[in-house]
Structures are given as C-alpha cells and as structure tokens.
Coordinates of C-alpha atoms and ligand atoms in Angstrom, one line a residue:
A1 CA -28.0 9.7 3.0
A2 CA -24.9 8.7 1.5
S3 CA -23.2 12.0 0.3
G4 CA -19.9 13.1 -1.5
R5 CA -17.9 11.1 -3.8
P6 CA -17.2 7.6 -5.1
L7 CA -15.0 5.6 -3.2
K8 CA -13.1 2.7 -4.6
L9 CA -12.1 0.9 -1.9
L10 CA -8.8 -0.9 -2.4
T11 CA -6.4 -2.9 -0.2
L12 CA -2.4 -2.6 0.7
L13 CA -0.2 -5.1 2.2
L14 CA 3.1 -4.3 3.7
V15 CA 5.5 -7.7 4.4
V16 CA 7.7 -6.3 7.2
Q17 CA 10.1 -8.9 9.0
G18 CA 12.3 -7.6 11.5
D19 CA 14.3 -4.9 9.3
R20 CA 13.4 -5.9 6.2
V21 CA 10.3 -5.0 3.7
L22 CA 9.2 -6.9 0.7
L23 CA 8.2 -4.8 -1.3
G24 CA 7.2 -5.4 -5.3
M25 CA 8.0 -2.9 -8.7
K26 CA 4.7 -2.6 -10.4
K27 CA 5.6 -3.9 -13.9
R28 CA 1.8 -3.1 -15.5
G29 CA -1.2 -1.3 -14.9
F30 CA -1.7 1.6 -12.4
G31 CA 1.5 2.6 -10.4
M32 CA 3.5 1.1 -12.6
G33 CA 7.2 1.6 -12.5
K34 CA 6.6 1.8 -8.7
Y35 CA 7.4 -0.1 -5.6
N36 CA 5.1 -0.6 -3.6
G37 CA 3.6 -3.2 -1.1
Y38 CA 0.7 -5.8 -2.7
G39 CA -2.7 -5.1 -3.0
G40 CA -5.6 -4.1 -5.1
K41 CA -9.6 -4.4 -5.4
V42 CA -11.7 -6.0 -3.0
E43 CA -13.9 -8.6 -4.7
A44 CA -17.8 -8.9 -3.9
G45 CA -18.0 -11.6 -1.6
E46 CA -15.1 -11.2 0.6
T47 CA -13.7 -8.8 3.4
V48 CA -11.2 -6.0 2.8
L49 CA -8.6 -8.2 4.6
E50 CA -9.5 -11.5 3.0
G51 CA -8.8 -9.4 0.2
A52 CA -5.8 -8.4 0.9
L53 CA -4.5 -11.7 1.8
R54 CA -6.1 -12.9 -1.7
E55 CA -3.6 -9.9 -3.5
L56 CA -0.6 -10.9 -1.7
H57 CA -0.9 -14.4 -3.0
E58 CA -1.8 -13.8 -6.3
E59 CA 1.0 -11.1 -6.7
A60 CA 3.7 -12.5 -4.1
G61 CA 2.7 -16.3 -3.6
I62 CA 3.0 -15.9 -0.5
K63 CA -0.1 -16.4 2.3
A64 CA 0.4 -13.8 5.4
T65 CA -0.5 -15.6 8.5
D66 CA -0.3 -12.3 10.9
A67 CA -1.7 -9.6 8.9
T68 CA -3.1 -7.0 10.7
P69 CA -4.9 -3.7 10.0
R70 CA -2.2 -0.3 10.2
G71 CA -3.8 2.7 8.7
R72 CA -6.1 4.1 6.0
M73 CA -5.1 6.4 3.3
L74 CA -7.8 8.7 0.9
F75 CA -5.9 9.3 -2.0
E76 CA -7.4 11.7 -4.8
F77 CA -5.8 13.2 -7.9
R78 CA -6.9 16.3 -9.1
G79 CA -9.4 16.8 -11.9
E80 CA -10.7 12.9 -11.3
E81 CA -14.2 12.3 -9.0
T82 CA -13.5 9.2 -7.4
V83 CA -11.3 8.9 -4.3
M84 CA -9.3 5.9 -3.3
D85 CA -9.7 4.2 -0.1
V86 CA -6.5 2.4 0.9
R87 CA -6.9 0.2 3.6
V88 CA -3.0 -0.6 4.9
F89 CA -2.1 -3.9 6.7
S90 CA 1.2 -4.9 7.9
A91 CA 2.3 -9.0 8.1
S92 CA 5.8 -10.1 10.0
A93 CA 4.9 -14.0 9.3
F94 CA 3.8 -16.2 6.1
E95 CA 3.4 -19.5 4.4
G96 CA 5.9 -19.8 1.3
E97 CA 8.3 -18.4 -0.8
P98 CA 8.0 -14.9 -1.9
T99 CA 7.6 -15.4 -5.9
E100 CA 7.6 -12.7 -8.6
S101 CA 4.4 -12.6 -10.9
E102 CA 3.3 -11.2 -14.1
E103 CA 1.9 -8.1 -11.7
M104 CA 5.1 -7.4 -9.4
T105 CA 8.6 -8.4 -8.5
T106 CA 9.2 -9.5 -4.8
E107 CA 12.5 -7.6 -3.4
W108 CA 13.5 -7.4 0.1
F109 CA 14.8 -3.8 1.5
G110 CA 16.3 -3.0 4.9
V111 CA 14.2 -0.5 6.7
D112 CA 17.2 2.0 6.3
K113 CA 17.5 1.7 2.3
L114 CA 13.5 2.2 1.4
P115 CA 13.7 3.4 -2.7
F116 CA 11.5 6.1 -1.6
D117 CA 12.5 8.0 -4.9
R118 CA 10.8 5.1 -6.9
M119 CA 7.9 4.6 -4.6
W120 CA 4.6 6.7 -4.2
A121 CA 5.2 10.0 -2.7
D122 CA 3.3 9.6 0.4
D123 CA 5.0 6.1 1.4
R124 CA 7.9 8.6 2.9
H125 CA 5.3 10.1 5.2
W126 CA 3.6 6.9 6.6
F127 CA 6.1 4.3 6.4
P128 CA 7.8 5.5 9.7
I129 CA 4.9 4.9 11.5
L130 CA 3.9 1.8 9.9
L131 CA 7.6 0.4 10.9
D132 CA 7.7 1.6 14.7
G133 CA 4.6 -0.4 15.3
G134 CA 2.1 2.5 15.0
F135 CA -1.0 3.3 13.0
F136 CA -1.9 6.1 10.8
R137 CA -4.5 8.1 9.0
G138 CA -4.1 9.9 5.9
Y139 CA -5.4 11.9 2.7
F140 CA -3.2 13.1 0.0
E141 CA -4.3 14.7 -3.3
F142 CA -2.0 14.1 -6.3
E143 CA -1.2 15.9 -9.4
K144 CA 0.1 12.6 -11.4
D145 CA 3.2 11.7 -9.1
K146 CA 3.3 14.9 -7.3
I147 CA 1.5 15.3 -3.9
V148 CA -0.2 18.6 -4.3
D149 CA -2.1 18.5 -0.7
G150 CA -1.9 16.4 2.4
V151 CA -2.4 15.5 5.9
L152 CA -1.4 12.7 7.8
E153 CA -1.9 11.8 11.7
R154 CA -0.7 8.8 13.9
T155 CA -3.5 7.6 15.5
A156 CA -4.5 5.4 18.6
D157 CA -5.7 2.6 15.8
A158 CA -6.1 1.5 12.2
Ligands
8WZ201 C1 -2.6 7.0 -5.3 C2 -2.3 5.8 -4.7 C3 -2.4 4.7 -4.7 C4 -2.1 3.7 -4.2 C5 -2.0 2.5 -4.3 C6 -3.4 1.8 -4.9 C7 -3.5 0.6 -4.8 C8 -3.1 0.2 -3.4 O1 -2.6 1.4 -3.0 C9 -0.8 3.9 -3.3 O2 0.1 3.1 -2.5 C10 0.8 3.8 -2.0 N1 2.0 3.5 -1.1 N2 0.8 5.2 -2.3 C11 -0.3 5.1 -3.2 C12 -1.2 6.2 -3.9

C-alpha cells in the first residue's frame, strides 16, 4: 500500500550548450526572483518528459530536441506536508530562438559564471554533477529560502 506524504511531481529542464547554460528569471509565482531552468507541473495524459518539453516551450519558446533525464530531487519545506518530486532533464540542442515569456526571462550564463546567489540554494550542489555529465539524486529540506538539511549523491543514472 502506498504510504507516506503526498508527492507533487514537477519537471526542471536545463539547456546546456557547450560552456553556457540557459536560465530564466522567474517573474511571478513560486520561485519568483530566482534564476532557474524551465519546468513546472506534469499534466494528466502527458509523460514527465512531454511535460518538461511543454514547459520549456511555454516559458522559453524553444523545442528541445535531445532532452534526457539527469536526476531526481525531493524537496520539502519545513512545516508543509507535500514533498516536491522534481525530475531534472538537460538538453543541448533545440529548435527556435529563446524568447522571454510572461513567466520567465531567457539569459545565457557561462558555466563558470552561474548566479548561484540568485538561484535556489540546492543548485550549487548538483550543478557541478550536471555539468560534468553525471547523474544525481538528492533530498533537501528548506525553511523559506534556506537549506536546513539535505543529502546528495552522484548516481549511475537518473
Ligand atoms: C524547492 C525547490 C523547487 C524547485 C522547482 C520547482 C519547480 C521546478 O523546480 C527547484 O528548482 C531548483 N533548481 N531548486 C529548487 C527547489
């Protein structure tokens, strides 16, 4: 029998092209004021990958052509019951031109110049694994924007 806390399935897609990463500044809603990859909820009737590709197109105007699973993060907020189950993808190729949306900007950052102090606090822990081509799984407990507990491992697959 399924036990434990409710999981909320979310996607996160990072476009990494050589030595640059496409990030968006979230203009409103959850994560507002932070740079992040593109993603969000998975809708009924779509796969997790389809959901990730849909969110990328809605938020940044591009269609990734080689998206692949890279990791899985579980996030919880102290005092909240739901655990966020974030499926992380990366892509290096896309069709179209990155285009700002109502939700997100589209900005390229050099891999050595990522704005970690304006990103979620977990990113600085798993981005190095993402960028070296590895896979990862992690769990982070947040209190507001701070990490109060967490574990992260490099894995053989996503
Ligand atoms: C708590 C939390 C949530 C998300 C998220 C929401 C939707 C997709 O991802 C994060 O993304 C990153 N990079 N850190 C994150 C922390």
